[in-house]
Amino acid sequence: MGCDGGTIPTRDELVKLKKKPEQRDKDGHRLYKWQHCSISQQKLRKPVVACELGRLYNKESVIELLLNKDRSTAPANTEHIEKLKDVIELQLNDNPAFVDKQSVGDGLYNDALISPWICPVTGLEMNGRFKFVFCFANGKVVAERAIKVLRKDPAESQHYKEEDIVTINPEEEELDLMNSKMIARRARVKALKKAAKDAKRKNEAEFKVPSASKAAADPAGPSDAKKFKPEELSAFKDQKKTNDPSKIKSSKPKSVQDDPNASEVYKKLFSTHKTAQNQKKGNWVTFDPRYN
């Protein structure tokens, strides 16, 4: 039956415990998110863009996603990307210590711990160990600890307002904050566009509709002034000046002899005719004492 001959079983051999589930490699998952596109899962390469939730994409992958009319096959977490303006191209600073492929022995390998990009202020590598943010207005990427330094600079402080800052690859507890910022940012942009459109309409109305005082002083003005553009109104005013009766020269000839519509017989009735000049006797119309 066994266990003879002096064999002593141990506890590990007699008691079988339930195996623990395999845990995810947190470092490997973190490096993968920071070095691969969230849509195509390919390695990130410039131009790199980011959405308002802080996820990283290759720009060509976003364009292919938008060109695909069937969004049912699109990857998850891409519903908020409806147009190219929903992402911003990032301004990334290259890491001088990064080498794409290093030779070791007989082969080549990539050091995943060395990021191809760094923070231009602090010099920290963009590999997920440190928190990185970017400004959605211009796409500048810096480490979070560099924000305090940049806000002291008057030239850079306007680019790093709290409502414009987006965290790159945020944790689960930060996604709600990024989502609320995205909704507020889009509402703010929509309100600015509406205000600009209203201001434009107001300016156009000032040119198109004349005031009540001008309409009373100028009853002979255009009956439908709303159809005139500013340049047409100025042309109408110039035309009105030329049509002013006080400034128009009379087309009526000063002398009967200059009238092209009068007949020659009619012209001879007057002393201004050439045949009536230097006569020895006065004509029947006038009496000239010089000739009588």
mmCIF file of C-alpha atoms in Angstrom:
data_model
loop_
_atom_site.group_PDB
_atom_site.id
_atom_site.type_symbol
_atom_site.label_atom_id
_atom_site.label_comp_id
_atom_site.label_asym_id
_atom_site.label_seq_id
_atom_site.Cartn_x
_atom_site.Cartn_y
_atom_site.Cartn_z
ATOM 1 C CA MET A 1 0.000 0.000 0.000
ATOM 2 C CA GLY A 2 3.006 2.343 0.058
ATOM 3 C CA CYS A 3 4.632 4.384 2.778
ATOM 4 C CA ASP A 4 6.776 1.443 3.704
ATOM 5 C CA GLY A 5 10.470 1.374 3.934
ATOM 6 C CA GLY A 6 10.688 4.499 6.117
ATOM 7 C CA THR A 7 8.986 6.970 3.736
ATOM 8 C CA ILE A 8 7.536 9.973 5.582
ATOM 9 C CA PRO A 9 5.070 12.163 3.565
ATOM 10 C CA THR A 10 5.124 15.945 4.085
ATOM 11 C CA ARG A 11 2.155 18.317 4.386
ATOM 12 C CA ASP A 12 2.632 19.696 0.857
ATOM 13 C CA GLU A 13 2.224 16.209 -0.531
ATOM 14 C CA LEU A 14 -0.875 15.395 1.489
ATOM 15 C CA VAL A 15 -2.773 18.763 1.357
ATOM 16 C CA LYS A 16 -3.573 20.377 -2.000
ATOM 17 C CA LEU A 17 -4.500 24.066 -1.775
ATOM 18 C CA LYS A 18 -6.539 26.002 -4.349
ATOM 19 C CA LYS A 19 -4.337 27.823 -6.829
ATOM 20 C CA LYS A 20 -4.420 31.617 -6.714
ATOM 21 C CA PRO A 21 -5.569 33.370 -9.905
ATOM 22 C CA GLU A 22 -2.859 34.858 -11.996
ATOM 23 C CA GLN A 23 -2.438 38.566 -11.421
ATOM 24 C CA ARG A 24 -1.890 41.045 -14.212
ATOM 25 C CA ASP A 25 1.551 42.465 -14.651
ATOM 26 C CA LYS A 26 0.884 46.087 -13.687
ATOM 27 C CA ASP A 27 4.178 47.395 -15.036
ATOM 28 C CA GLY A 28 3.739 45.613 -18.352
ATOM 29 C CA HIS A 29 0.158 46.869 -18.724
ATOM 30 C CA ARG A 30 1.246 50.412 -17.874
ATOM 31 C CA LEU A 31 4.079 50.406 -20.424
ATOM 32 C CA TYR A 32 1.786 48.979 -23.092
ATOM 33 C CA LYS A 33 -0.774 51.795 -22.660
ATOM 34 C CA TRP A 34 1.892 54.495 -22.930
ATOM 35 C CA GLN A 35 3.615 53.027 -25.978
ATOM 36 C CA HIS A 36 0.704 51.728 -28.120
ATOM 37 C CA CYS A 37 -2.288 53.228 -29.896
ATOM 38 C CA SER A 38 -5.627 52.737 -28.122
ATOM 39 C CA ILE A 39 -7.411 51.969 -31.417
ATOM 40 C CA SER A 40 -5.062 49.891 -33.544
ATOM 41 C CA GLN A 41 -2.822 48.587 -30.705
ATOM 42 C CA GLN A 42 0.182 49.460 -32.874
ATOM 43 C CA LYS A 43 3.276 51.170 -31.548
ATOM 44 C CA LEU A 44 2.886 54.921 -31.169
ATOM 45 C CA ARG A 45 4.696 57.048 -33.730
ATOM 46 C CA LYS A 46 4.458 60.704 -34.644
ATOM 47 C CA PRO A 47 2.073 62.343 -35.287
ATOM 48 C CA VAL A 48 0.488 61.261 -31.995
ATOM 49 C CA VAL A 49 -2.902 62.648 -30.973
ATOM 50 C CA ALA A 50 -4.900 62.475 -27.754
ATOM 51 C CA CYS A 51 -8.608 62.752 -27.016
ATOM 52 C CA GLU A 52 -10.291 64.768 -24.286
ATOM 53 C CA LEU A 53 -10.239 61.705 -22.009
ATOM 54 C CA GLY A 54 -6.433 61.478 -22.223
ATOM 55 C CA ARG A 55 -6.046 58.376 -24.386
ATOM 56 C CA LEU A 56 -3.214 58.215 -26.947
ATOM 57 C CA TYR A 57 -3.696 57.379 -30.638
ATOM 58 C CA ASN A 58 -1.815 57.363 -33.894
ATOM 59 C CA LYS A 59 -3.315 60.102 -36.060
ATOM 60 C CA GLU A 60 -3.743 57.802 -39.046
ATOM 61 C CA SER A 61 -5.756 55.390 -36.889
ATOM 62 C CA VAL A 62 -8.147 58.186 -35.884
ATOM 63 C CA ILE A 63 -8.587 59.224 -39.537
ATOM 64 C CA GLU A 64 -9.353 55.635 -40.541
ATOM 65 C CA LEU A 65 -11.878 55.428 -37.690
ATOM 66 C CA LEU A 66 -13.683 58.580 -38.850
ATOM 67 C CA LEU A 67 -13.702 57.471 -42.489
ATOM 68 C CA ASN A 68 -15.353 54.192 -41.529
ATOM 69 C CA LYS A 69 -19.096 54.820 -41.722
ATOM 70 C CA ASP A 70 -19.935 51.632 -39.847
ATOM 71 C CA ARG A 71 -19.181 52.668 -36.271
ATOM 72 C CA SER A 72 -20.555 49.385 -34.923
ATOM 73 C CA THR A 73 -17.201 47.769 -35.668
ATOM 74 C CA ALA A 74 -15.257 50.582 -34.001
ATOM 75 C CA PRO A 75 -13.277 49.768 -30.846
ATOM 76 C CA ALA A 76 -14.800 50.472 -27.460
ATOM 77 C CA ASN A 77 -14.308 53.844 -25.754
ATOM 78 C CA THR A 78 -14.228 55.734 -29.066
ATOM 79 C CA GLU A 79 -17.847 56.984 -29.115
ATOM 80 C CA HIS A 80 -16.758 60.491 -28.042
ATOM 81 C CA ILE A 81 -14.577 60.922 -31.165
ATOM 82 C CA GLU A 82 -16.972 62.180 -33.839
ATOM 83 C CA LYS A 83 -14.692 64.511 -35.797
ATOM 84 C CA LEU A 84 -11.009 65.318 -36.089
ATOM 85 C CA LYS A 85 -11.418 68.377 -33.847
ATOM 86 C CA ASP A 86 -12.233 66.031 -30.953
ATOM 87 C CA VAL A 87 -8.521 65.144 -30.758
ATOM 88 C CA ILE A 88 -5.415 67.332 -30.559
ATOM 89 C CA GLU A 89 -1.962 66.622 -31.983
ATOM 90 C CA LEU A 90 0.557 66.436 -29.158
ATOM 91 C CA GLN A 91 3.813 68.396 -29.067
ATOM 92 C CA LEU A 92 6.216 65.682 -27.884
ATOM 93 C CA ASN A 93 9.867 66.261 -27.002
ATOM 94 C CA ASP A 94 12.286 63.507 -28.073
ATOM 95 C CA ASN A 95 14.377 61.697 -25.478
ATOM 96 C CA PRO A 96 18.072 61.880 -26.453
ATOM 97 C CA ALA A 97 18.773 58.683 -24.472
ATOM 98 C CA PHE A 98 16.267 56.640 -26.472
ATOM 99 C CA VAL A 99 17.556 54.264 -29.138
ATOM 100 C CA ASP A 100 14.980 52.444 -31.243
ATOM 101 C CA LYS A 101 16.925 49.189 -31.492
ATOM 102 C CA GLN A 102 19.994 48.393 -29.438
ATOM 103 C CA SER A 103 22.408 45.638 -30.362
ATOM 104 C CA VAL A 104 23.323 43.183 -27.645
ATOM 105 C CA GLY A 105 25.316 40.148 -28.586
ATOM 106 C CA ASP A 106 23.995 38.706 -31.818
ATOM 107 C CA GLY A 107 20.524 40.301 -31.715
ATOM 108 C CA LEU A 108 18.583 43.549 -31.359
ATOM 109 C CA TYR A 109 16.185 44.513 -28.602
ATOM 110 C CA ASN A 110 14.188 47.523 -27.387
ATOM 111 C CA ASP A 111 14.526 48.761 -23.835
ATOM 112 C CA ALA A 112 10.875 49.221 -22.874
ATOM 113 C CA LEU A 113 11.801 51.151 -19.740
ATOM 114 C CA ILE A 114 13.281 54.020 -21.792
ATOM 115 C CA SER A 115 10.565 56.213 -23.279
ATOM 116 C CA PRO A 116 11.037 57.948 -26.643
ATOM 117 C CA TRP A 117 9.688 61.214 -25.166
ATOM 118 C CA ILE A 118 10.439 63.291 -22.090
ATOM 119 C CA CYS A 119 9.147 66.364 -20.274
ATOM 120 C CA PRO A 120 10.940 69.488 -21.587
ATOM 121 C CA VAL A 121 10.898 71.139 -18.125
ATOM 122 C CA THR A 122 11.744 68.384 -15.649
ATOM 123 C CA GLY A 123 13.399 65.847 -17.982
ATOM 124 C CA LEU A 124 11.178 62.999 -16.692
ATOM 125 C CA GLU A 125 10.519 60.162 -19.103
ATOM 126 C CA MET A 126 7.001 59.683 -20.404
ATOM 127 C CA ASN A 127 6.647 55.998 -19.533
ATOM 128 C CA GLY A 128 3.748 56.011 -17.041
ATOM 129 C CA ARG A 129 5.789 56.104 -13.873
ATOM 130 C CA PHE A 130 5.132 59.822 -13.548
ATOM 131 C CA LYS A 131 1.907 61.662 -14.171
ATOM 132 C CA PHE A 132 1.874 63.602 -17.450
ATOM 133 C CA VAL A 133 -0.684 66.158 -18.651
ATOM 134 C CA PHE A 134 -1.259 68.243 -21.761
ATOM 135 C CA CYS A 135 -3.142 71.407 -22.664
ATOM 136 C CA PHE A 136 -6.023 70.692 -25.023
ATOM 137 C CA ALA A 137 -5.731 74.189 -26.534
ATOM 138 C CA ASN A 138 -2.217 73.694 -27.990
ATOM 139 C CA GLY A 139 -1.198 70.079 -27.267
ATOM 140 C CA LYS A 140 1.914 70.826 -25.176
ATOM 141 C CA VAL A 141 2.877 67.810 -23.047
ATOM 142 C CA VAL A 142 4.633 68.229 -19.684
ATOM 143 C CA ALA A 143 4.899 66.384 -16.395
ATOM 144 C CA GLU A 144 2.328 67.334 -13.771
ATOM 145 C CA ARG A 145 4.996 68.619 -11.407
ATOM 146 C CA ALA A 146 6.085 71.123 -14.089
ATOM 147 C CA ILE A 147 2.687 72.876 -14.049
ATOM 148 C CA LYS A 148 3.579 74.891 -10.942
ATOM 149 C CA VAL A 149 6.732 76.146 -12.620
ATOM 150 C CA LEU A 150 4.988 77.049 -15.873
ATOM 151 C CA ARG A 151 2.172 78.931 -14.148
ATOM 152 C CA LYS A 152 4.725 81.329 -12.670
ATOM 153 C CA ASP A 153 5.740 82.319 -16.201
ATOM 154 C CA PRO A 154 3.302 84.982 -17.542
ATOM 155 C CA ALA A 155 3.810 83.807 -21.126
ATOM 156 C CA GLU A 156 2.981 80.156 -20.325
ATOM 157 C CA SER A 157 0.404 80.541 -17.548
ATOM 158 C CA GLN A 158 -2.420 81.273 -20.005
ATOM 159 C CA HIS A 159 -1.855 77.898 -21.731
ATOM 160 C CA TYR A 160 -2.221 75.828 -18.555
ATOM 161 C CA LYS A 161 -5.594 76.787 -17.150
ATOM 162 C CA GLU A 162 -7.238 74.157 -14.989
ATOM 163 C CA GLU A 163 -10.197 73.679 -17.359
ATOM 164 C CA ASP A 164 -7.866 73.010 -20.335
ATOM 165 C CA ILE A 165 -5.540 70.493 -18.651
ATOM 166 C CA VAL A 166 -6.067 66.806 -19.537
ATOM 167 C CA THR A 167 -4.322 63.908 -17.793
ATOM 168 C CA ILE A 168 -2.686 61.362 -20.109
ATOM 169 C CA ASN A 169 -3.915 57.791 -19.519
ATOM 170 C CA PRO A 170 -5.814 58.642 -16.321
ATOM 171 C CA GLU A 171 -6.701 56.070 -13.703
ATOM 172 C CA GLU A 172 -10.257 54.804 -13.309
ATOM 173 C CA GLU A 173 -11.056 57.308 -10.540
ATOM 174 C CA GLU A 174 -9.973 60.224 -12.787
ATOM 175 C CA LEU A 175 -12.082 59.279 -15.805
ATOM 176 C CA ASP A 176 -15.201 60.937 -14.382
ATOM 177 C CA LEU A 177 -13.282 64.196 -13.919
ATOM 178 C CA MET A 178 -11.949 64.086 -17.490
ATOM 179 C CA ASN A 179 -15.455 63.348 -18.800
ATOM 180 C CA SER A 180 -16.977 66.299 -16.928
ATOM 181 C CA LYS A 181 -14.206 68.578 -18.242
ATOM 182 C CA MET A 182 -14.898 67.382 -21.777
ATOM 183 C CA ILE A 183 -18.631 68.167 -21.484
ATOM 184 C CA ALA A 184 -17.937 71.624 -20.020
ATOM 185 C CA ARG A 185 -15.316 72.387 -22.680
ATOM 186 C CA ARG A 186 -17.621 71.480 -25.563
ATOM 187 C CA ALA A 187 -20.458 73.531 -24.066
ATOM 188 C CA ARG A 188 -18.111 76.512 -23.710
ATOM 189 C CA VAL A 189 -16.972 76.243 -27.343
ATOM 190 C CA LYS A 190 -20.585 75.997 -28.519
ATOM 191 C CA ALA A 191 -21.545 79.115 -26.522
ATOM 192 C CA LEU A 192 -18.616 81.088 -27.983
ATOM 193 C CA LYS A 193 -19.626 80.129 -31.526
ATOM 194 C CA LYS A 194 -23.217 81.201 -30.867
ATOM 195 C CA ALA A 195 -22.076 84.543 -29.430
ATOM 196 C CA ALA A 196 -19.840 85.183 -32.448
ATOM 197 C CA LYS A 197 -22.709 84.358 -34.821
ATOM 198 C CA ASP A 198 -25.084 86.699 -32.959
ATOM 199 C CA ALA A 199 -22.518 89.510 -33.071
ATOM 200 C CA LYS A 200 -22.080 89.009 -36.813
ATOM 201 C CA ARG A 201 -25.831 89.172 -37.378
ATOM 202 C CA LYS A 202 -26.044 92.342 -35.307
ATOM 203 C CA ASN A 203 -23.323 94.028 -37.359
ATOM 204 C CA GLU A 204 -25.036 93.036 -40.599
ATOM 205 C CA ALA A 205 -28.362 94.388 -39.324
ATOM 206 C CA GLU A 206 -26.791 97.784 -38.609
ATOM 207 C CA PHE A 207 -25.765 98.076 -42.265
ATOM 208 C CA LYS A 208 -28.968 96.710 -43.773
ATOM 209 C CA VAL A 209 -31.726 98.472 -41.740
ATOM 210 C CA PRO A 210 -31.654 102.333 -41.798
ATOM 211 C CA SER A 211 -32.545 104.276 -38.694
ATOM 212 C CA ALA A 212 -35.931 106.002 -38.299
ATOM 213 C CA SER A 213 -34.419 109.503 -38.521
ATOM 214 C CA LYS A 214 -32.675 108.718 -41.827
ATOM 215 C CA ALA A 215 -35.842 107.156 -43.240
ATOM 216 C CA ALA A 216 -37.885 110.287 -42.369
ATOM 217 C CA ALA A 217 -35.271 112.650 -43.817
ATOM 218 C CA ASP A 218 -34.922 110.614 -46.980
ATOM 219 C CA PRO A 219 -38.403 109.535 -48.144
ATOM 220 C CA ALA A 220 -37.093 108.933 -51.656
ATOM 221 C CA GLY A 221 -34.686 106.274 -50.432
ATOM 222 C CA PRO A 222 -34.852 102.598 -51.385
ATOM 223 C CA SER A 223 -38.139 100.975 -50.476
ATOM 224 C CA ASP A 224 -36.536 97.670 -49.451
ATOM 225 C CA ALA A 225 -33.269 98.592 -47.771
ATOM 226 C CA LYS A 226 -32.826 95.152 -46.229
ATOM 227 C CA LYS A 227 -31.802 93.711 -49.567
ATOM 228 C CA PHE A 228 -28.876 96.114 -49.992
ATOM 229 C CA LYS A 229 -25.351 95.238 -48.916
ATOM 230 C CA PRO A 230 -23.011 97.920 -47.428
ATOM 231 C CA GLU A 231 -21.189 98.411 -50.731
ATOM 232 C CA GLU A 232 -24.530 98.650 -52.568
ATOM 233 C CA LEU A 233 -25.749 101.293 -50.118
ATOM 234 C CA SER A 234 -22.640 103.409 -50.698
ATOM 235 C CA ALA A 235 -23.117 103.088 -54.470
ATOM 236 C CA PHE A 236 -26.772 104.087 -54.058
ATOM 237 C CA LYS A 237 -25.753 107.209 -52.118
ATOM 238 C CA ASP A 238 -23.269 108.201 -54.835
ATOM 239 C CA GLN A 239 -25.911 107.680 -57.486
ATOM 240 C CA LYS A 240 -28.361 109.776 -55.492
ATOM 241 C CA LYS A 241 -25.864 112.640 -55.356
ATOM 242 C CA THR A 242 -25.481 112.595 -59.123
ATOM 243 C CA ASN A 243 -29.281 112.592 -59.551
ATOM 244 C CA ASP A 244 -29.771 115.674 -57.356
ATOM 245 C CA PRO A 245 -31.770 118.260 -59.432
ATOM 246 C CA SER A 246 -29.745 121.134 -57.982
ATOM 247 C CA LYS A 247 -26.513 119.574 -59.249
ATOM 248 C CA ILE A 248 -27.724 118.298 -62.610
ATOM 249 C CA LYS A 249 -26.862 120.582 -65.518
ATOM 250 C CA SER A 250 -29.772 121.499 -67.796
ATOM 251 C CA SER A 251 -29.710 119.763 -71.155
ATOM 252 C CA LYS A 252 -31.822 122.549 -72.786
ATOM 253 C CA PRO A 253 -29.724 124.606 -75.274
ATOM 254 C CA LYS A 254 -29.153 128.265 -74.446
ATOM 255 C CA SER A 255 -29.884 129.458 -78.008
ATOM 256 C CA VAL A 256 -32.472 128.446 -80.574
ATOM 257 C CA GLN A 257 -29.714 128.146 -83.155
ATOM 258 C CA ASP A 258 -28.083 125.386 -81.048
ATOM 259 C CA ASP A 259 -31.269 123.360 -80.759
ATOM 260 C CA PRO A 260 -30.872 120.238 -82.959
ATOM 261 C CA ASN A 261 -34.625 119.627 -82.967
ATOM 262 C CA ALA A 262 -35.553 123.061 -84.449
ATOM 263 C CA SER A 263 -35.962 123.384 -88.219
ATOM 264 C CA GLU A 264 -33.930 125.767 -90.328
ATOM 265 C CA VAL A 265 -37.070 127.782 -91.274
ATOM 266 C CA TYR A 266 -37.864 128.287 -87.596
ATOM 267 C CA LYS A 267 -34.303 129.397 -86.841
ATOM 268 C CA LYS A 268 -34.450 132.095 -89.604
ATOM 269 C CA LEU A 269 -37.261 133.848 -87.741
ATOM 270 C CA PHE A 270 -34.778 135.032 -85.124
ATOM 271 C CA SER A 271 -32.114 137.669 -85.423
ATOM 272 C CA THR A 272 -29.493 135.272 -84.073
ATOM 273 C CA HIS A 273 -29.502 133.392 -87.380
ATOM 274 C CA LYS A 274 -26.409 133.824 -89.549
ATOM 275 C CA THR A 275 -28.429 135.215 -92.486
ATOM 276 C CA ALA A 276 -29.767 138.039 -90.273
ATOM 277 C CA GLN A 277 -26.332 139.293 -89.317
ATOM 278 C CA ASN A 278 -24.753 142.417 -90.960
ATOM 279 C CA GLN A 279 -27.977 143.386 -92.749
ATOM 280 C CA LYS A 280 -28.467 146.956 -94.027
ATOM 281 C CA LYS A 281 -32.087 147.057 -92.875
ATOM 282 C CA GLY A 282 -33.657 145.700 -89.744
ATOM 283 C CA ASN A 283 -35.941 142.756 -89.943
ATOM 284 C CA TRP A 284 -39.626 142.664 -89.179
ATOM 285 C CA VAL A 285 -39.196 141.541 -85.633
ATOM 286 C CA THR A 286 -36.890 144.274 -84.361
ATOM 287 C CA PHE A 287 -36.083 147.806 -85.295
ATOM 288 C CA ASP A 288 -32.433 148.658 -85.247
ATOM 289 C CA PRO A 289 -31.675 152.437 -85.374
ATOM 290 C CA ARG A 290 -28.257 151.679 -86.812
ATOM 291 C CA TYR A 291 -29.812 150.610 -90.102
ATOM 292 C CA ASN A 292 -32.698 153.162 -90.360
#
